[in-house]
Amino acid sequence: MIGKTQSIRFVVLVSVVFALFASGMVQAAQQGAGNPPFVEVFTVSGSPITPEADPRWSTSSIIDLQVYNLDGIQRIESQLSQGLTADPKQSKQVVLQRFQQLNEDDRARMQQAAMGLAKAVQYCVDRYPAMVFDGRAVIYGVTDIHQALVRYRQWREGRHP
């Protein structure tokens, strides 16, 4: 029985290694083509990203774009706390009731903001706006995605803007 268990573990291990190798090859091929496979944008409401609404950037094969609005939680918290009384118990109850009545869009915005905050900490992003390319290069202060992509490609080619 031990031999059978070990051979199953070996097959699983080989399968995992093969899958990781194959995904690494695909990622390397994408990066070799000059297109970053993934761009994560970290911003707040005072720094709108352009052209965020341009469908070429989010649906094409040019880049895979993920935008995190990091102040989403604060904006919803301020909505929840509007008009609260000075009584902490009553205020807590009102906020809990309002929180339970949040619509799906507000919940999704809060979740997206929380994920963005966690990613920003992971990448050590310390100011906004910031764009992270391929999980390894950060460009700060640029709000135009096209301009940031040009800078990223120049950096990859060893040229400095």
XYZ file of N, CA and C in Angstrom:
483
model
N 0.820 -1.198 0.000
C 0.000 0.000 0.000
C 0.862 1.260 0.000
N 1.988 1.224 0.682
C 2.872 2.381 0.731
C 3.411 2.689 -0.657
N 3.774 1.684 -1.415
C 4.286 1.891 -2.767
C 3.274 2.574 -3.661
N 2.015 2.192 -3.560
C 0.965 2.793 -4.377
C 0.769 4.262 -3.999
N 0.791 4.580 -2.714
C 0.641 5.956 -2.248
C 1.796 6.816 -2.747
N 3.009 6.272 -2.679
C 4.167 7.028 -3.142
C 4.107 7.269 -4.643
N 3.644 6.293 -5.402
C 3.573 6.495 -6.849
C 2.491 7.514 -7.201
N 1.392 7.551 -6.454
C 0.358 8.565 -6.687
C 0.919 9.946 -6.377
N 1.651 10.064 -5.274
C 2.274 11.348 -4.924
C 3.245 11.789 -6.012
N 4.001 10.835 -6.552
C 4.962 11.150 -7.603
C 4.239 11.671 -8.843
N 3.152 11.019 -9.232
C 2.388 11.441 -10.406
C 1.809 12.838 -10.180
N 1.280 13.084 -8.988
C 0.730 14.402 -8.674
C 1.834 15.453 -8.715
N 2.982 15.144 -8.132
C 4.103 16.079 -8.121
C 4.566 16.400 -9.537
N 4.706 15.382 -10.365
C 5.128 15.595 -11.748
C 4.090 16.435 -12.488
N 2.815 16.179 -12.251
C 1.752 16.951 -12.902
C 1.813 18.417 -12.499
N 2.026 18.672 -11.209
C 2.115 20.051 -10.726
C 3.326 20.751 -11.332
N 4.471 20.083 -11.342
C 5.684 20.668 -11.919
C 5.467 20.962 -13.399
N 4.856 20.032 -14.117
C 4.586 20.236 -15.537
C 3.657 21.428 -15.749
N 2.607 21.526 -14.939
C 1.656 22.635 -15.068
C 2.344 23.970 -14.804
N 3.184 24.025 -13.774
C 3.911 25.259 -13.477
C 4.869 25.612 -14.602
N 5.547 24.613 -15.135
C 6.483 24.835 -16.231
C 5.744 25.351 -17.458
N 4.616 24.725 -17.780
C 3.837 25.126 -18.952
C 3.312 26.546 -18.793
N 2.802 26.894 -17.611
C 2.289 28.250 -17.419
C 3.422 29.264 -17.466
N 4.589 28.887 -16.977
C 5.749 29.768 -17.059
C 6.177 30.007 -18.490
N 6.080 28.969 -19.327
C 6.429 29.110 -20.738
C 5.453 30.060 -21.433
N 4.171 29.936 -21.131
C 3.168 30.817 -21.732
C 3.422 32.253 -21.305
N 3.686 32.453 -20.010
C 3.942 33.801 -19.514
C 5.199 34.372 -20.155
N 6.239 33.568 -20.281
C 7.473 34.034 -20.904
C 7.233 34.407 -22.364
N 6.422 33.630 -23.064
C 6.114 33.936 -24.457
C 5.354 35.252 -24.562
N 4.414 35.489 -23.656
C 3.663 36.737 -23.670
C 4.584 37.912 -23.386
N 5.460 37.758 -22.410
C 6.364 38.841 -22.058
C 7.370 39.068 -23.171
N 7.791 37.993 -23.816
C 8.729 38.119 -24.919
C 8.127 38.867 -26.091
N 6.819 38.833 -26.233
C 6.149 39.537 -27.314
C 6.082 41.038 -27.046
N 6.526 41.494 -25.878
C 6.528 42.910 -25.552
C 5.251 43.391 -24.900
N 4.298 42.531 -24.726
C 3.043 42.910 -24.089
C 3.018 42.415 -22.659
N 2.872 43.317 -21.698
C 2.749 42.823 -20.328
C 1.429 42.087 -20.178
N 1.454 40.900 -19.602
C 0.216 40.148 -19.483
C -0.734 40.728 -18.445
N -0.224 41.547 -17.527
C -1.090 42.006 -16.449
C -0.627 43.354 -15.915
N -1.547 44.311 -15.862
C -1.269 45.633 -15.304
C -2.270 45.878 -14.189
N -1.747 46.200 -13.007
C -2.595 46.524 -11.867
C -2.436 48.009 -11.563
N -3.558 48.710 -11.550
C -3.567 50.149 -11.323
C -4.109 50.414 -9.926
N -3.366 51.190 -9.152
C -3.767 51.559 -7.792
C -4.015 53.062 -7.782
N -5.244 53.445 -7.473
C -5.597 54.854 -7.520
C -6.610 55.186 -6.430
N -6.871 56.473 -6.285
C -7.914 56.968 -5.383
C -8.814 57.886 -6.199
N -9.949 58.253 -5.650
C -10.939 59.002 -6.428
C -10.409 60.334 -6.954
N -9.438 60.937 -6.315
C -8.878 62.201 -6.784
C -7.889 62.070 -7.922
N -7.540 60.864 -8.315
C -6.578 60.629 -9.395
C -7.171 59.680 -10.428
N -8.069 60.174 -11.276
C -8.689 59.280 -12.257
C -7.671 58.785 -13.283
N -7.831 57.560 -13.673
C -6.941 56.923 -14.639
C -7.557 57.064 -16.027
N -6.728 57.416 -17.011
C -7.203 57.515 -18.390
C -6.359 56.609 -19.265
N -6.828 56.043 -20.287
C -8.230 55.931 -20.676
C -8.865 54.692 -20.064
N -9.259 54.786 -18.809
C -9.834 53.656 -18.079
C -11.041 53.073 -18.798
N -11.866 53.918 -19.371
C -13.089 53.428 -19.999
C -12.876 52.973 -21.439
N -11.676 53.118 -21.964
C -11.399 52.721 -23.342
C -11.432 51.203 -23.452
N -12.375 50.645 -24.206
C -12.497 49.185 -24.269
C -11.280 48.488 -24.858
N -10.454 49.200 -25.622
C -9.254 48.559 -26.178
C -8.319 48.079 -25.080
N -8.283 48.782 -23.952
C -7.337 48.451 -22.895
C -7.805 47.300 -22.034
N -9.094 47.139 -21.864
C -9.561 46.120 -20.937
C -10.031 44.849 -21.612
N -10.343 44.885 -22.903
C -10.876 43.690 -23.538
C -9.981 43.143 -24.636
N -8.948 43.846 -24.990
C -8.099 43.363 -26.075
C -6.955 42.535 -25.521
N -6.146 42.040 -26.436
C -4.987 41.258 -26.013
C -3.790 42.150 -25.733
N -3.966 43.489 -25.825
C -2.847 44.394 -25.579
C -2.387 44.257 -24.132
N -3.278 44.450 -23.194
C -2.959 44.268 -21.780
C -4.175 43.732 -21.043
N -3.894 43.078 -19.948
C -4.944 42.646 -19.027
C -4.913 43.650 -17.885
N -5.968 44.425 -17.737
C -5.984 45.565 -16.829
C -6.877 45.312 -15.625
N -6.341 45.611 -14.432
C -7.120 45.535 -13.199
C -6.946 46.857 -12.465
N -8.043 47.575 -12.230
C -7.989 48.868 -11.546
C -8.529 48.708 -10.136
N -7.750 49.171 -9.157
C -8.165 49.146 -7.755
C -8.357 50.585 -7.279
N -9.581 50.943 -6.921
C -9.866 52.243 -6.312
C -9.757 52.062 -4.803
N -8.637 52.493 -4.253
C -8.296 52.163 -2.874
C -9.113 52.900 -1.824
N -9.757 53.981 -2.193
C -10.564 54.687 -1.202
C -12.035 54.267 -1.255
N -12.331 53.175 -1.917
C -13.703 52.680 -2.012
C -14.312 52.351 -0.664
N -13.522 51.772 0.225
C -14.028 51.430 1.559
C -14.370 52.702 2.332
N -13.494 53.690 2.281
C -13.735 54.944 3.003
C -14.981 55.652 2.497
N -15.191 55.635 1.187
C -16.374 56.299 0.633
C -17.654 55.622 1.110
N -17.665 54.302 1.145
C -18.860 53.591 1.608
C -19.032 53.758 3.115
N -17.913 53.760 3.867
C -18.000 54.001 5.312
C -18.623 55.364 5.597
N -18.247 56.366 4.830
C -18.824 57.697 5.068
C -20.317 57.710 4.736
N -20.737 56.944 3.730
C -22.171 56.821 3.440
C -22.896 56.154 4.606
N -22.279 55.104 5.147
C -22.910 54.364 6.242
C -23.018 55.195 7.517
N -22.091 56.125 7.708
C -22.062 56.867 8.970
C -22.772 58.216 8.907
N -23.398 58.535 7.796
C -24.108 59.814 7.688
C -25.300 59.861 8.638
N -25.417 60.979 9.352
C -26.575 61.219 10.204
C -26.670 60.342 11.436
N -25.556 59.818 11.922
C -25.593 58.977 13.126
C -25.755 59.839 14.377
N -26.348 59.255 15.391
C -26.532 59.949 16.667
C -25.264 59.834 17.508
N -25.245 60.540 18.627
C -24.100 60.498 19.535
C -24.093 59.231 20.387
N -25.202 58.522 20.425
C -25.300 57.293 21.221
C -24.589 56.151 20.489
N -23.480 55.624 21.054
C -22.712 54.581 20.377
C -23.510 53.308 20.089
N -24.353 52.891 21.029
C -25.128 51.660 20.823
C -26.105 51.817 19.660
N -26.800 52.929 19.659
C -27.777 53.170 18.601
C -27.067 53.333 17.248
N -25.953 54.050 17.245
C -25.197 54.252 16.008
C -24.685 52.929 15.453
N -24.203 52.069 16.340
C -23.710 50.760 15.913
C -24.829 49.965 15.250
N -25.995 49.993 15.845
C -27.137 49.253 15.307
C -27.540 49.800 13.930
N -27.552 51.115 13.796
C -27.922 51.741 12.525
C -26.909 51.374 11.437
N -25.622 51.444 11.776
C -24.581 51.117 10.796
C -24.679 49.652 10.380
N -24.887 48.750 11.330
C -25.035 47.334 10.989
C -26.222 47.111 10.058
N -27.326 47.780 10.341
C -28.510 47.647 9.491
C -28.217 48.186 8.084
N -27.567 49.337 8.014
C -27.223 49.913 6.708
C -26.257 49.002 5.950
N -25.317 48.429 6.673
C -24.344 47.541 6.036
C -25.042 46.322 5.438
N -25.993 45.770 6.161
C -26.730 44.607 5.664
C -27.572 44.954 4.442
N -27.924 46.211 4.292
C -28.758 46.632 3.171
C -27.951 47.149 1.978
N -26.621 47.038 2.046
C -25.800 47.477 0.915
C -26.157 46.673 -0.328
N -26.145 47.341 -1.473
C -26.416 46.621 -2.713
C -25.153 45.892 -3.186
N -25.310 45.060 -4.182
C -24.193 44.235 -4.663
C -23.047 45.075 -5.216
N -23.359 46.182 -5.874
C -22.306 47.042 -6.418
C -21.436 47.623 -5.311
N -22.067 48.096 -4.232
C -21.301 48.648 -3.114
C -20.451 47.571 -2.447
N -21.008 46.392 -2.282
C -20.238 45.282 -1.692
C -19.052 44.915 -2.582
N -19.281 44.886 -3.882
C -18.199 44.565 -4.820
C -17.113 45.638 -4.772
N -17.514 46.926 -4.679
C -16.526 48.008 -4.576
C -15.694 47.884 -3.311
N -16.352 47.544 -2.205
C -15.616 47.370 -0.944
C -14.639 46.199 -1.048
N -15.092 45.101 -1.616
C -14.231 43.928 -1.759
C -13.051 44.239 -2.681
N -13.318 44.931 -3.780
C -12.258 45.296 -4.720
C -11.246 46.225 -4.054
N -11.725 47.178 -3.272
C -10.823 48.092 -2.570
C -9.975 47.338 -1.554
N -10.571 46.399 -0.831
C -9.818 45.604 0.148
C -8.753 44.764 -0.546
N -9.105 44.163 -1.679
C -8.115 43.386 -2.434
C -6.990 44.291 -2.925
N -7.360 45.486 -3.373
C -6.358 46.436 -3.840
C -5.416 46.876 -2.738
N -5.961 47.123 -1.550
C -5.104 47.495 -0.417
C -4.129 46.376 -0.075
N -4.612 45.140 -0.093
C -3.734 43.998 0.193
C -2.642 43.881 -0.864
N -3.002 44.059 -2.129
C -2.008 43.989 -3.212
C -1.007 45.137 -3.103
N -1.487 46.327 -2.765
C -0.587 47.472 -2.626
C 0.445 47.211 -1.537
N 0.017 46.618 -0.440
C 0.951 46.256 0.635
C 1.929 45.195 0.135
N 1.424 44.206 -0.580
C 2.270 43.133 -1.117
C 3.371 43.696 -2.018
N 3.021 44.670 -2.867
C 3.992 45.259 -3.791
C 4.780 46.413 -3.170
N 4.480 46.762 -1.925
C 5.118 47.899 -1.242
C 4.851 49.219 -1.969
N 3.684 49.337 -2.567
C 3.284 50.584 -3.215
C 3.001 51.590 -2.107
N 3.686 52.733 -2.159
C 3.571 53.681 -1.052
C 2.964 55.027 -1.437
N 2.582 55.197 -2.700
C 1.900 56.423 -3.115
C 1.062 56.112 -4.361
N 0.127 57.041 -4.626
C -0.834 56.795 -5.693
C -0.938 58.027 -6.574
N -1.234 57.855 -7.826
C -1.505 56.600 -8.511
C -0.226 55.815 -8.774
N -0.393 54.520 -8.915
C 0.718 53.629 -9.233
C 0.211 52.540 -10.172
N 1.073 52.142 -11.100
C 0.746 51.041 -12.002
C 1.832 49.990 -11.878
N 1.413 48.754 -11.607
C 2.349 47.641 -11.462
C 2.230 46.779 -12.710
N 3.351 46.603 -13.394
C 3.399 45.805 -14.611
C 4.013 44.451 -14.308
N 3.318 43.403 -14.695
C 3.804 42.025 -14.538
C 4.135 41.670 -13.100
N 3.641 42.417 -12.139
C 3.939 42.137 -10.745
C 5.374 42.428 -10.366
N 6.105 43.181 -11.208
C 7.520 43.403 -10.907
C 8.035 44.804 -11.182
N 7.300 45.626 -11.901
C 7.761 46.984 -12.184
C 6.651 47.964 -11.813
N 7.015 49.029 -11.086
C 6.030 50.015 -10.637
C 6.340 51.366 -11.269
N 5.300 52.005 -11.780
C 5.411 53.367 -12.287
C 4.477 54.228 -11.444
N 5.045 55.257 -10.816
C 4.274 56.138 -9.937
C 3.906 57.442 -10.649
N 2.772 58.008 -10.253
C 2.405 59.353 -10.656
C 1.836 59.510 -12.047
N 1.775 58.462 -12.821
C 1.249 58.540 -14.182
C -0.200 58.077 -14.165
N -1.084 58.877 -14.757
C -2.499 58.502 -14.782
C -2.953 58.031 -16.157
N -2.111 58.165 -17.163
C -2.452 57.718 -18.510
C -1.853 56.329 -18.739
N -2.717 55.361 -18.973
C -2.265 53.977 -19.118
C -1.340 53.822 -20.317
N -1.669 54.482 -21.427
C -0.824 54.376 -22.620
C 0.583 54.904 -22.343
N 0.672 56.052 -21.687
C 1.976 56.636 -21.355
C 2.769 55.705 -20.429
N 2.105 55.123 -19.450
C 2.782 54.194 -18.539
C 3.258 52.954 -19.285
N 2.462 52.461 -20.224
C 2.850 51.294 -21.009
C 4.082 51.589 -21.855
N 4.145 52.785 -22.434
C 5.321 53.187 -23.212
C 6.554 53.211 -22.318
N 6.435 53.792 -21.128
C 7.571 53.834 -20.188
C 8.008 52.435 -19.776
N 7.033 51.576 -19.526
C 7.348 50.199 -19.130
C 8.114 49.484 -20.242
N 7.644 49.625 -21.467
C 8.323 48.960 -22.591
C 9.732 49.506 -22.780
N 9.911 50.817 -22.616
C 11.249 51.406 -22.709
C 12.159 50.828 -21.636
N 11.650 50.686 -20.435
C 12.430 50.108 -19.337
C 12.827 48.670 -19.656
N 11.882 47.900 -20.198
C 12.165 46.498 -20.535
C 13.233 46.387 -21.611
N 13.254 47.347 -22.532
C 14.235 47.326 -23.615
C 15.564 47.941 -23.191
N 15.649 48.413 -21.951
C 16.892 48.989 -21.453
C 17.052 50.464 -21.759
N 16.028 51.065 -22.341
C 16.064 52.507 -22.610
C 15.365 53.216 -21.466
N 15.826 54.390 -21.139
C 15.207 55.152 -20.052
C 14.501 56.360 -20.636
N 13.245 56.580 -20.241
C 12.478 57.707 -20.796
C 13.037 59.047 -20.387
